mmCIF file of C-alpha atoms in Angstrom:
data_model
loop_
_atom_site.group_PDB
_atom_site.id
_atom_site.type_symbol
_atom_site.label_atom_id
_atom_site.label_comp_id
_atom_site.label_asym_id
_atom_site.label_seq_id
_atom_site.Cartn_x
_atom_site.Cartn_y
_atom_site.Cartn_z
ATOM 1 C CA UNK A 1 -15.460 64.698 -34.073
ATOM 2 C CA UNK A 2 -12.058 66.314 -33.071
ATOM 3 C CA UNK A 3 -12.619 69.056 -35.385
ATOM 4 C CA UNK A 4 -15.806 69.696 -33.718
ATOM 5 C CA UNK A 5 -14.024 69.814 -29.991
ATOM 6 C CA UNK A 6 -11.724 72.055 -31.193
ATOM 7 C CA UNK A 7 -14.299 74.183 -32.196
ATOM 8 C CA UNK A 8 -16.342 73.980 -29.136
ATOM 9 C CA UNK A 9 -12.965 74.710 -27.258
ATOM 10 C CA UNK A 10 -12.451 77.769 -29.445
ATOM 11 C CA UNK A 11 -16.159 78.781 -28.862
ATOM 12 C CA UNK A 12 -16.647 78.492 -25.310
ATOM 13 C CA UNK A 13 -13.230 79.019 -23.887
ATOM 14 C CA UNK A 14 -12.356 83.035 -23.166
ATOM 15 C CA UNK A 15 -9.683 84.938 -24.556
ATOM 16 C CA UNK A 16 -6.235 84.191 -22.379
ATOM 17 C CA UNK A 17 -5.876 88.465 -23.051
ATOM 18 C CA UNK A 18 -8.298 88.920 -20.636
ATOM 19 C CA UNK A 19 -6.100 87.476 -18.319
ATOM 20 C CA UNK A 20 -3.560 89.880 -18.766
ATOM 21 C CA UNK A 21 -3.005 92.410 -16.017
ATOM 22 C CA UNK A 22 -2.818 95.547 -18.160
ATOM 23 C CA UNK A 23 -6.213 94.398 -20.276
ATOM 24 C CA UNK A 24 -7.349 94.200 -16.448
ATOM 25 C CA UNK A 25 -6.008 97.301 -15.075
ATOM 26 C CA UNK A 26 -4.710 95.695 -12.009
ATOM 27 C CA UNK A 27 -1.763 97.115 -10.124
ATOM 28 C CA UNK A 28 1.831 95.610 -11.307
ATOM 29 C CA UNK A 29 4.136 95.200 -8.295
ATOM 30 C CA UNK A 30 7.041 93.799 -10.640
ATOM 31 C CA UNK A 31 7.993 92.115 -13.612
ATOM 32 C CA UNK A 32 7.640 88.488 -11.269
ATOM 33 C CA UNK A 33 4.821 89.134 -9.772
ATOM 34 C CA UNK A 34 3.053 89.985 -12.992
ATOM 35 C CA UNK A 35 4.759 86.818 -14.540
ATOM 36 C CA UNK A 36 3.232 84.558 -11.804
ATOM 37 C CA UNK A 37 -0.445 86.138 -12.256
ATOM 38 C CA UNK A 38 -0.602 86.115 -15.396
ATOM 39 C CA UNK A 39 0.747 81.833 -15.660
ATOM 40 C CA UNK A 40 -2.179 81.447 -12.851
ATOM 41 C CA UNK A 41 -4.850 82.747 -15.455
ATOM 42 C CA UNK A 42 -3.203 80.801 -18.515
ATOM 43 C CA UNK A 43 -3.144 77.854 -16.170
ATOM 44 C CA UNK A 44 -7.192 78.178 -15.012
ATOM 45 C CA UNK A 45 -7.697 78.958 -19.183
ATOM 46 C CA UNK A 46 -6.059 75.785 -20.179
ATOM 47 C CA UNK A 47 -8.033 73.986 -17.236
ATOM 48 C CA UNK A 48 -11.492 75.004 -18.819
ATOM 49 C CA UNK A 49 -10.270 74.236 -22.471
ATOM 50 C CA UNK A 50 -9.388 70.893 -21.539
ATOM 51 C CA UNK A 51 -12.489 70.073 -19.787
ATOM 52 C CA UNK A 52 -14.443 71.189 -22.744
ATOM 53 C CA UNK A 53 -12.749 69.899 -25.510
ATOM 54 C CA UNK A 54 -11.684 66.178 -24.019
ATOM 55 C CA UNK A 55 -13.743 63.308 -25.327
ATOM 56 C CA UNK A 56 -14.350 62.176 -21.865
ATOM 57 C CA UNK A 57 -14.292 63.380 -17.890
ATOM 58 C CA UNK A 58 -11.057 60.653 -17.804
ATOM 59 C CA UNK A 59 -9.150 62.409 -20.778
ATOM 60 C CA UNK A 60 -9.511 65.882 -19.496
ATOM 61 C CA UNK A 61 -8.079 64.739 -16.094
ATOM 62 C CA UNK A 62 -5.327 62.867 -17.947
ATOM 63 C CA UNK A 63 -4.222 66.010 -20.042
ATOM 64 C CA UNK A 64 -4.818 68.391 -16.428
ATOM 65 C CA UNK A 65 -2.430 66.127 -15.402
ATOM 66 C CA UNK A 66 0.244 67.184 -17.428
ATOM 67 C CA UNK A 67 -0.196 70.832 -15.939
ATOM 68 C CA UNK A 68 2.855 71.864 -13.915
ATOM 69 C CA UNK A 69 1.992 71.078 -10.580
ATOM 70 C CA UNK A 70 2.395 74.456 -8.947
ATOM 71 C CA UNK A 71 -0.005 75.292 -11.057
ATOM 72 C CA UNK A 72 -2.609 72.274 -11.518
ATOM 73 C CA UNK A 73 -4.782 73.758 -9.187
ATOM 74 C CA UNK A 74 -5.782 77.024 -11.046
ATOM 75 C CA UNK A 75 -5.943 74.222 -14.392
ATOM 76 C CA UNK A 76 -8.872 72.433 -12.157
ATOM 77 C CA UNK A 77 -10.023 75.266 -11.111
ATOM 78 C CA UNK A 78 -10.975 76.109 -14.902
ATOM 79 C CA UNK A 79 -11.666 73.019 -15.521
ATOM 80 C CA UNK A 80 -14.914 72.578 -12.886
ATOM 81 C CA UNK A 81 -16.017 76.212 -14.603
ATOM 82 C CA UNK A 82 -15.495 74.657 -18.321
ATOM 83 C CA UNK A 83 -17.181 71.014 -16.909
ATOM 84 C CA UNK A 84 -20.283 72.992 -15.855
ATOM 85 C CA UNK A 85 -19.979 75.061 -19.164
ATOM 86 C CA UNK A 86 -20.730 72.390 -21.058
ATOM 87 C CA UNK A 87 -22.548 70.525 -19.104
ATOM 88 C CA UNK A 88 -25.413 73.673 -19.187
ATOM 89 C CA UNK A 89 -25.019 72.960 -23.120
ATOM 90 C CA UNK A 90 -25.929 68.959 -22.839
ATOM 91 C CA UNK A 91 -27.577 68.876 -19.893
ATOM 92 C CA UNK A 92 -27.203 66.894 -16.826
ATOM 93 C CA UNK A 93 -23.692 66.940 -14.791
ATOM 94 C CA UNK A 94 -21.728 64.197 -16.396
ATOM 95 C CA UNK A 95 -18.635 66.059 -17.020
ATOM 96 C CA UNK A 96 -18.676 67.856 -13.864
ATOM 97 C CA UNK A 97 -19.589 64.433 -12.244
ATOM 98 C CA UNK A 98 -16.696 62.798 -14.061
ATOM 99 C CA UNK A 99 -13.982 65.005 -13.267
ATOM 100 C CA UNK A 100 -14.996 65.131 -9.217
ATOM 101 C CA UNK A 101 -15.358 61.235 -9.274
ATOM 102 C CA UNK A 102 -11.783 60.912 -10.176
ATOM 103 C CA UNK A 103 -7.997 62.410 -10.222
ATOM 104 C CA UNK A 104 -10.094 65.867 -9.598
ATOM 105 C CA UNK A 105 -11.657 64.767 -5.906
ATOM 106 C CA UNK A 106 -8.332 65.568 -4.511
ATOM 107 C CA UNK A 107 -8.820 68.871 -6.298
ATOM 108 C CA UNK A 108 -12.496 69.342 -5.198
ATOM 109 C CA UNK A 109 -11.885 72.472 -3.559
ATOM 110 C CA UNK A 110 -10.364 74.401 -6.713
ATOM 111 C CA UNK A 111 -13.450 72.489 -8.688
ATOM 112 C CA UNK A 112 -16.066 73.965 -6.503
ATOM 113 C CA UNK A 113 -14.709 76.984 -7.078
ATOM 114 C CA UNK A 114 -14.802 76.853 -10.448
ATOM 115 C CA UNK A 115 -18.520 75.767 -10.313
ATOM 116 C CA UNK A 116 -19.060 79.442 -8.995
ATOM 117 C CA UNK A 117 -17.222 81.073 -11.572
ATOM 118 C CA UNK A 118 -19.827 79.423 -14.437
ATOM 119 C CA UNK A 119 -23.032 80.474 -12.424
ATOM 120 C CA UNK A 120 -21.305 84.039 -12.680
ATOM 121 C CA UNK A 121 -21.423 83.529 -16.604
ATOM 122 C CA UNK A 122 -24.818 81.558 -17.110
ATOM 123 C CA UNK A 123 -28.552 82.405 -16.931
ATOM 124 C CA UNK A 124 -30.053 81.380 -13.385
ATOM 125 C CA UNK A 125 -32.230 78.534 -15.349
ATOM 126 C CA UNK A 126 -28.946 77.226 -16.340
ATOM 127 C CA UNK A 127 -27.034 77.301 -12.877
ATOM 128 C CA UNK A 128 -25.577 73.784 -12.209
ATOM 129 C CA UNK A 129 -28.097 71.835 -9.111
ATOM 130 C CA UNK A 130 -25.874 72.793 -5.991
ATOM 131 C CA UNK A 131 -27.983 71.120 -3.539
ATOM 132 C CA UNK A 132 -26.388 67.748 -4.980
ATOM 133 C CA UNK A 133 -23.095 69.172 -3.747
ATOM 134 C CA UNK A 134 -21.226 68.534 -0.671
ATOM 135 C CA UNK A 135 -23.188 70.442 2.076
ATOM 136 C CA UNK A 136 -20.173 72.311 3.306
ATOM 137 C CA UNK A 137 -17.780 72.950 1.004
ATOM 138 C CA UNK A 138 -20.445 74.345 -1.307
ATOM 139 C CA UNK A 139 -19.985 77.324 -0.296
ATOM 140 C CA UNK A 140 -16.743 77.636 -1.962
ATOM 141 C CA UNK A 141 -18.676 77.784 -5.100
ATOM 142 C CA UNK A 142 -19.938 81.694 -4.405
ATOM 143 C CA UNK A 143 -16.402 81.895 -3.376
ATOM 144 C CA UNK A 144 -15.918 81.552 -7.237
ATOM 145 C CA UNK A 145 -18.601 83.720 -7.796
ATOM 146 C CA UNK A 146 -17.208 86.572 -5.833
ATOM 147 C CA UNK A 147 -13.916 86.007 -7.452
ATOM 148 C CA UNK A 148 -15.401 86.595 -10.974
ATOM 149 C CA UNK A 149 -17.292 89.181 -10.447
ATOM 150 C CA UNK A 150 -14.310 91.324 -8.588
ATOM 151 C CA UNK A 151 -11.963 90.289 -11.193
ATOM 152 C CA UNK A 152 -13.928 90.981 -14.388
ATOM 153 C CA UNK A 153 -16.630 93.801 -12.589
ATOM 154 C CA UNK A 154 -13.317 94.913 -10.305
ATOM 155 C CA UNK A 155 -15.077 98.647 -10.958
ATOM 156 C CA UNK A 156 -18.177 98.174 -9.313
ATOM 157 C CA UNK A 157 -17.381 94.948 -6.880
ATOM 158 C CA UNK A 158 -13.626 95.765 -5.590
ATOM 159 C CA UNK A 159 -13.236 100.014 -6.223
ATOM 160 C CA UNK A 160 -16.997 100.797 -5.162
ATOM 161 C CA UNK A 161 -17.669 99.544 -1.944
ATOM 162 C CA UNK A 162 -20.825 100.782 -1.302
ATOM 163 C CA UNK A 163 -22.035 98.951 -4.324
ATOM 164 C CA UNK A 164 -24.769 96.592 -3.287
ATOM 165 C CA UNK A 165 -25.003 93.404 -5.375
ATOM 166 C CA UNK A 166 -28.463 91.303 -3.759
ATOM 167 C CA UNK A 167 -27.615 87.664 -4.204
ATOM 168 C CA UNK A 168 -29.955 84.580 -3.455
ATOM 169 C CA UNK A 169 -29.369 80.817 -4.409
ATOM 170 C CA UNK A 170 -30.512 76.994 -3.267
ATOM 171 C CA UNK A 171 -27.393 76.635 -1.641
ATOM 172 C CA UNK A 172 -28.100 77.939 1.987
ATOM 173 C CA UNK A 173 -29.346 80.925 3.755
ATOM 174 C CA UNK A 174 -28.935 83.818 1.581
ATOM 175 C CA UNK A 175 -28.023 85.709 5.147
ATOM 176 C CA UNK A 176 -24.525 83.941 4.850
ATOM 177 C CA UNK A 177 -24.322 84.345 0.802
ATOM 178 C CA UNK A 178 -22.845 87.773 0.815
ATOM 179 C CA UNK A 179 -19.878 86.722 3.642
ATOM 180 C CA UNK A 180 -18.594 83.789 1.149
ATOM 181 C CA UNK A 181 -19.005 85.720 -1.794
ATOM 182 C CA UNK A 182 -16.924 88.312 -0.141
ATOM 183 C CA UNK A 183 -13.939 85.483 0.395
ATOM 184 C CA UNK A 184 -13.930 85.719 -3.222
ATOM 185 C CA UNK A 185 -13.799 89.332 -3.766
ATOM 186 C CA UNK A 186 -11.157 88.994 -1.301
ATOM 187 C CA UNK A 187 -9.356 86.676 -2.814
ATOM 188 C CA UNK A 188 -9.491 88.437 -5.936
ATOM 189 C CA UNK A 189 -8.213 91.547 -4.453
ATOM 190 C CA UNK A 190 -4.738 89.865 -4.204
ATOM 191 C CA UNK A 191 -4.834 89.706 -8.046
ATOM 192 C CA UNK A 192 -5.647 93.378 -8.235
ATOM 193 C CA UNK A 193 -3.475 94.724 -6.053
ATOM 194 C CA UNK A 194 -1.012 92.964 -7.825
ATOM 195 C CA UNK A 195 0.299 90.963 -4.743
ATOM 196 C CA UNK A 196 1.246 93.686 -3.182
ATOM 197 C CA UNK A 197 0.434 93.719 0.915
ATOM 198 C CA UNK A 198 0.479 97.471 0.864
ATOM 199 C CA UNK A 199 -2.185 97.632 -2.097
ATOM 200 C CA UNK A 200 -4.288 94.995 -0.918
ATOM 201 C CA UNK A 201 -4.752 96.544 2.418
ATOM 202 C CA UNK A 202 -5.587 99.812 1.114
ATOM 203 C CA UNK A 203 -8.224 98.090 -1.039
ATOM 204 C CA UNK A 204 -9.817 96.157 1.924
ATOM 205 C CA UNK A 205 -9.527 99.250 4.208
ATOM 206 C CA UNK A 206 -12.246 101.188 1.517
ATOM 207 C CA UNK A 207 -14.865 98.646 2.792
ATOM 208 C CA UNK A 208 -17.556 98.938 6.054
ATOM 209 C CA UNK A 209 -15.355 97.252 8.285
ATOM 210 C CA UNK A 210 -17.661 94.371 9.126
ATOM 211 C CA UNK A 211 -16.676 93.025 6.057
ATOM 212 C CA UNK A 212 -13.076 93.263 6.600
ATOM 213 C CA UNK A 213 -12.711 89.439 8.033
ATOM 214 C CA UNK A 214 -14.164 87.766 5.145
ATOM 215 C CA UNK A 215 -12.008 90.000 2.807
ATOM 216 C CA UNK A 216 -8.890 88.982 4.736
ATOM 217 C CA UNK A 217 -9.970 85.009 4.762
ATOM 218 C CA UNK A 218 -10.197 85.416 1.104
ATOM 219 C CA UNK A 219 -6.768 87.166 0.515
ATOM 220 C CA UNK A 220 -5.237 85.291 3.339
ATOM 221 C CA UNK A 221 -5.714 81.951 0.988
ATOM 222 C CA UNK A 222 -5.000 84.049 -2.068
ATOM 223 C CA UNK A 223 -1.631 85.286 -0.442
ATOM 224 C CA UNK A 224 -1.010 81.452 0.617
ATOM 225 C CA UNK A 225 -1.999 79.567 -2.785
ATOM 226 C CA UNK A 226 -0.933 82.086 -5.328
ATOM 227 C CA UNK A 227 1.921 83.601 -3.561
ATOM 228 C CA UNK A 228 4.290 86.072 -5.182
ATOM 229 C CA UNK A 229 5.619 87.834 -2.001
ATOM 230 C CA UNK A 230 8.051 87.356 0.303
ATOM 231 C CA UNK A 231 8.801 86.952 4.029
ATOM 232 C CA UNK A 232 8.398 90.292 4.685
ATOM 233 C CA UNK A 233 5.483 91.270 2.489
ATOM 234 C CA UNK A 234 3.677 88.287 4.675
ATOM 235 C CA UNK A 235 4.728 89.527 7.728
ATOM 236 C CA UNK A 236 3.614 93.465 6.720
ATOM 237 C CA UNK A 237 0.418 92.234 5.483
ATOM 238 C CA UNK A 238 -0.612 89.727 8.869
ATOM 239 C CA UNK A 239 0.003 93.672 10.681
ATOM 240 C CA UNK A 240 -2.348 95.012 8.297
ATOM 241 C CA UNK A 241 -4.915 92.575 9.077
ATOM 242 C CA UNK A 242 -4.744 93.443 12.618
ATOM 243 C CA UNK A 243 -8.072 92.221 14.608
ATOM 244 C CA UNK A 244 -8.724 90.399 11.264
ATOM 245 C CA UNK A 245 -5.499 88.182 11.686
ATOM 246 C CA UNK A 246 -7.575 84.996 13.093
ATOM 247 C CA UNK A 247 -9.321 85.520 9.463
ATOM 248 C CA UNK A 248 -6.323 86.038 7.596
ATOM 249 C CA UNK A 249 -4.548 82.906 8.710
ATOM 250 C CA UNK A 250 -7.675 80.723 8.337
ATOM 251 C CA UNK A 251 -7.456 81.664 5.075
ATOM 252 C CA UNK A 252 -3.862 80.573 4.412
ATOM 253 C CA UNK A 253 -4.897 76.881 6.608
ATOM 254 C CA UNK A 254 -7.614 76.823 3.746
ATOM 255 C CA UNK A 255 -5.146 77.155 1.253
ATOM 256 C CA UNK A 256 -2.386 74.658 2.411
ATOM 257 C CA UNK A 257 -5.677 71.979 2.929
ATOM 258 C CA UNK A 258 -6.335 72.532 -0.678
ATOM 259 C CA UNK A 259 -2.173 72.274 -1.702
ATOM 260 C CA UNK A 260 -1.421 69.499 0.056
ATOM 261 C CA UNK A 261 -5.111 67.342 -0.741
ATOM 262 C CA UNK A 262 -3.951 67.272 -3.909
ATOM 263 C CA UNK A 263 -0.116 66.991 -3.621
ATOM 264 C CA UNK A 264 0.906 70.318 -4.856
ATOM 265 C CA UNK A 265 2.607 72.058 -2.111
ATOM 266 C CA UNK A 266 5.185 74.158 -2.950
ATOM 267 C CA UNK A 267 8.316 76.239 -0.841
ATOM 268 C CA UNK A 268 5.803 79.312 -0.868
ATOM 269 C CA UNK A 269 3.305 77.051 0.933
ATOM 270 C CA UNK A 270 6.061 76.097 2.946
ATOM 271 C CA UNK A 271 6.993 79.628 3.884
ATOM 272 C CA UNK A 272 3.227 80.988 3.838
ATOM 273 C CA UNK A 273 2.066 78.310 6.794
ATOM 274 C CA UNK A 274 5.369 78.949 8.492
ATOM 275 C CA UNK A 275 4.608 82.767 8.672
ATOM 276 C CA UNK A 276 0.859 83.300 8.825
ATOM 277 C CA UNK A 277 0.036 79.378 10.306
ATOM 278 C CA UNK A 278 2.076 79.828 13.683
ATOM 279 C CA UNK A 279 4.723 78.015 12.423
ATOM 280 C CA UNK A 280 3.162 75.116 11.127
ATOM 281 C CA UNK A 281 4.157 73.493 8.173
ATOM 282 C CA UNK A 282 1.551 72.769 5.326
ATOM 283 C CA UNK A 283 0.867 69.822 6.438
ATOM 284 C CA UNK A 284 -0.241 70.562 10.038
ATOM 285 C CA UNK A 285 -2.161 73.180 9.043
ATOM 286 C CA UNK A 286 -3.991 71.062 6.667
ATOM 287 C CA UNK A 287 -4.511 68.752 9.868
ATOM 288 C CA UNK A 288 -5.864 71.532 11.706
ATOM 289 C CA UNK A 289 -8.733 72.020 8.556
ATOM 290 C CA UNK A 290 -9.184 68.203 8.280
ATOM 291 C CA UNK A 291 -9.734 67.175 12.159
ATOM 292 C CA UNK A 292 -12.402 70.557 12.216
ATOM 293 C CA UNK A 293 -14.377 69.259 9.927
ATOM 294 C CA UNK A 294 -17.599 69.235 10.582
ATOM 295 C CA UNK A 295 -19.305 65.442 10.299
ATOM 296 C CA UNK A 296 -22.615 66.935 9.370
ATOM 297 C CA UNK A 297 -24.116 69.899 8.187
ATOM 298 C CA UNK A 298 -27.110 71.242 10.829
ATOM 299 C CA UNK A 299 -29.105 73.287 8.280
ATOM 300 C CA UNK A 300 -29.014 76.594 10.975
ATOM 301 C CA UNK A 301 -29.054 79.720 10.304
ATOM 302 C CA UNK A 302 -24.921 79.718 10.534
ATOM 303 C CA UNK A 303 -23.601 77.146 8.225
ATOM 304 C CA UNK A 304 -21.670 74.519 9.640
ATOM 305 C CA UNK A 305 -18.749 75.666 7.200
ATOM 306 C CA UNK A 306 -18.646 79.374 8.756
ATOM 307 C CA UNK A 307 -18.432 77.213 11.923
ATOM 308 C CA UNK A 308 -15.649 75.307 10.498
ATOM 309 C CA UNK A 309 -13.462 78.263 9.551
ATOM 310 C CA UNK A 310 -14.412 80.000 12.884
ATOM 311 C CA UNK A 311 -12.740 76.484 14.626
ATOM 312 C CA UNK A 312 -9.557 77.109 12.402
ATOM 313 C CA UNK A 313 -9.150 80.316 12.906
ATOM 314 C CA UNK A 314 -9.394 79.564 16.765
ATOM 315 C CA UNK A 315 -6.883 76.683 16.823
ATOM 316 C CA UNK A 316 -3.954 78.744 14.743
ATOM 317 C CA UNK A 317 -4.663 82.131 16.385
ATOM 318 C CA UNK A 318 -4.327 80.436 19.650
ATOM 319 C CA UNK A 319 -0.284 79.293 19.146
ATOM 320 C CA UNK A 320 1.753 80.695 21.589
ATOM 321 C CA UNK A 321 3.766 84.062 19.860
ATOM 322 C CA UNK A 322 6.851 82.837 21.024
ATOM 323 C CA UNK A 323 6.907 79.522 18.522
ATOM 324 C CA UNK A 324 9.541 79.755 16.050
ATOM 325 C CA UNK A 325 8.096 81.964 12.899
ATOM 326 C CA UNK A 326 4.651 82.225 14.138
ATOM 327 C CA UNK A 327 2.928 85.758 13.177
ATOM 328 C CA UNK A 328 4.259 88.577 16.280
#
């Protein structure tokens, strides 16, 4: 039976090369940044390989454990794409089920977006039931979506944007699909441009500009979570943003939520919230994410999570410029 996990490991699980920045073509800022991008993808590979080769939901969390936590996140992230991997092989959710149920709740939000990132790799009759998922946060699963698609399409979904790519699911109103998979292309972007401010700008500046906000949100978590860049890179890219700053920094609350839910903050987050979060500190502007929660989800026509990040984004943006290293 091991032999034959090992095998469905080697089977299923990609090739870490296509994680590497020159099989991707993406821009290389330096030799750390490129370092730091490419342990992300290695992480989110051996994420997925442990969820698909683990006897159980229990012993896949116990080896994503063992993941350097700076980088457990990205290892859960693979893992909810390798859970729903296999579960489309056995059918039913039990793996996916598993992992959520226990160490990986604290990680739910990396998890749902690595639900998004297997519907971007599966037949429709084999997408995962997302109506059983949580009402609002399900929409970080065509967050993963838009990530995929932008990192491994980057040609037609990040350097050709009038490309139109029609999108419809269970999950909600397909009127609000194309905004949160654009988070995701966004977030992506901060992988192609290398994590460079400059680059990443110039990449969401190609794009009609009413998509410029969601773009931002996306990078503004990527920027926050993945990191790379340093005090002044953050400050250079929250002037970039310019009208799309409330986006940008609701983005980088979205991001410290996810760090400190599941106890992997780091001094980046640290210096990310500081800069971009009014001077918060991680954990305040997880507090700002956590008390805007919505209690229920209204079914309208705008999802109560666009009305949750539109409640962030109001509460940070509104910090008086003159606190000590909020955004000027």
């Amino acid at each position: 039976m091991s032999m034959l996990r090992a095998l469905r490991r080697r089977v299923l699980t990609p090739n870490v090369r296509e994680t590497l920045l020159e099989t991707r073509g993406f821009h290389v800022k330096n030799a750390e940044a490129k370092h730091q991008l490419e342990t992300v993808g290695t992480s989110f590979l051996q994420g997925y390989a442990y969820a698909v080769e683990a006897r159980t939901a229990d012993q896949a969390v116990d080896w994503l454990e063992t993941v350097p936590r700076a980088f457990r996140g990205f290892a859960y992230e693979g893992a909810g794409m390798g859970a729903v991997m296999l579960d489309s092989l056995t059918g039913g959710s039990r793996r996916l089920t598993g992992i959520l149920e226990g160490e990986g709740r604290r990680h739910n939000y990396m998890i749902y977006v690595g639900i998004g990132w297997a519907m971007a790799r599966l037949p429709r009759f084999l997408w995962p039931d997302v109506t059983a998922t949580d009402p609002v946060l399900r929409w970080l699963i065509l967050d993963g979506y838009g990530f995929h698609q932008a990192y491994f399409k980057t040609g037609s979904y990040v350097r050709d944007p009038a490309a139109e790519h029609h999108f419809t699911w269970k999950g909600g109103p397909d009127a609000y699909s194309a905004r949160a998979i654009d988070q995701g292309i966004g977030r992506a972007m901060w992988f192609v441009g290398g994590t460079d401010p400059d680059v990443v700008a110039d990449l969401i500046g190609t794009f009609p500009e009413h998509r410029h906000g969601d773009l931002y949100a996306g990078a503004g978590l990527a920027c926050t979570y993945a990191g790379s860049v340093d005090e002044d890179e953050l400050r250079r890219f929250a002037k970039h943003a310019g009208d799309h700053l409330p986006s940008l920094v609701q983005g980088s609350a979205f991001a410290c939520e996810a760090r400190e839910r599941a106890g992997t903050t780091t001094a980046h987050t640290h210096l990310a919230a500081r800069v971009l979060c009014g001077g918060r500190t991680p954990a305040e502007a997880s507090q700002v994410c956590t008390d805007a929660r919505p209690a229920t989800c209204d079914g309208g026509e705008i999802p109560a999570f666009e009305a949750w990040r539109r409640h962030i984004a109001t509460t940070i943006s509104s910090v008086p410029h003159e606190q000590k290293g909020a955004v000027a």
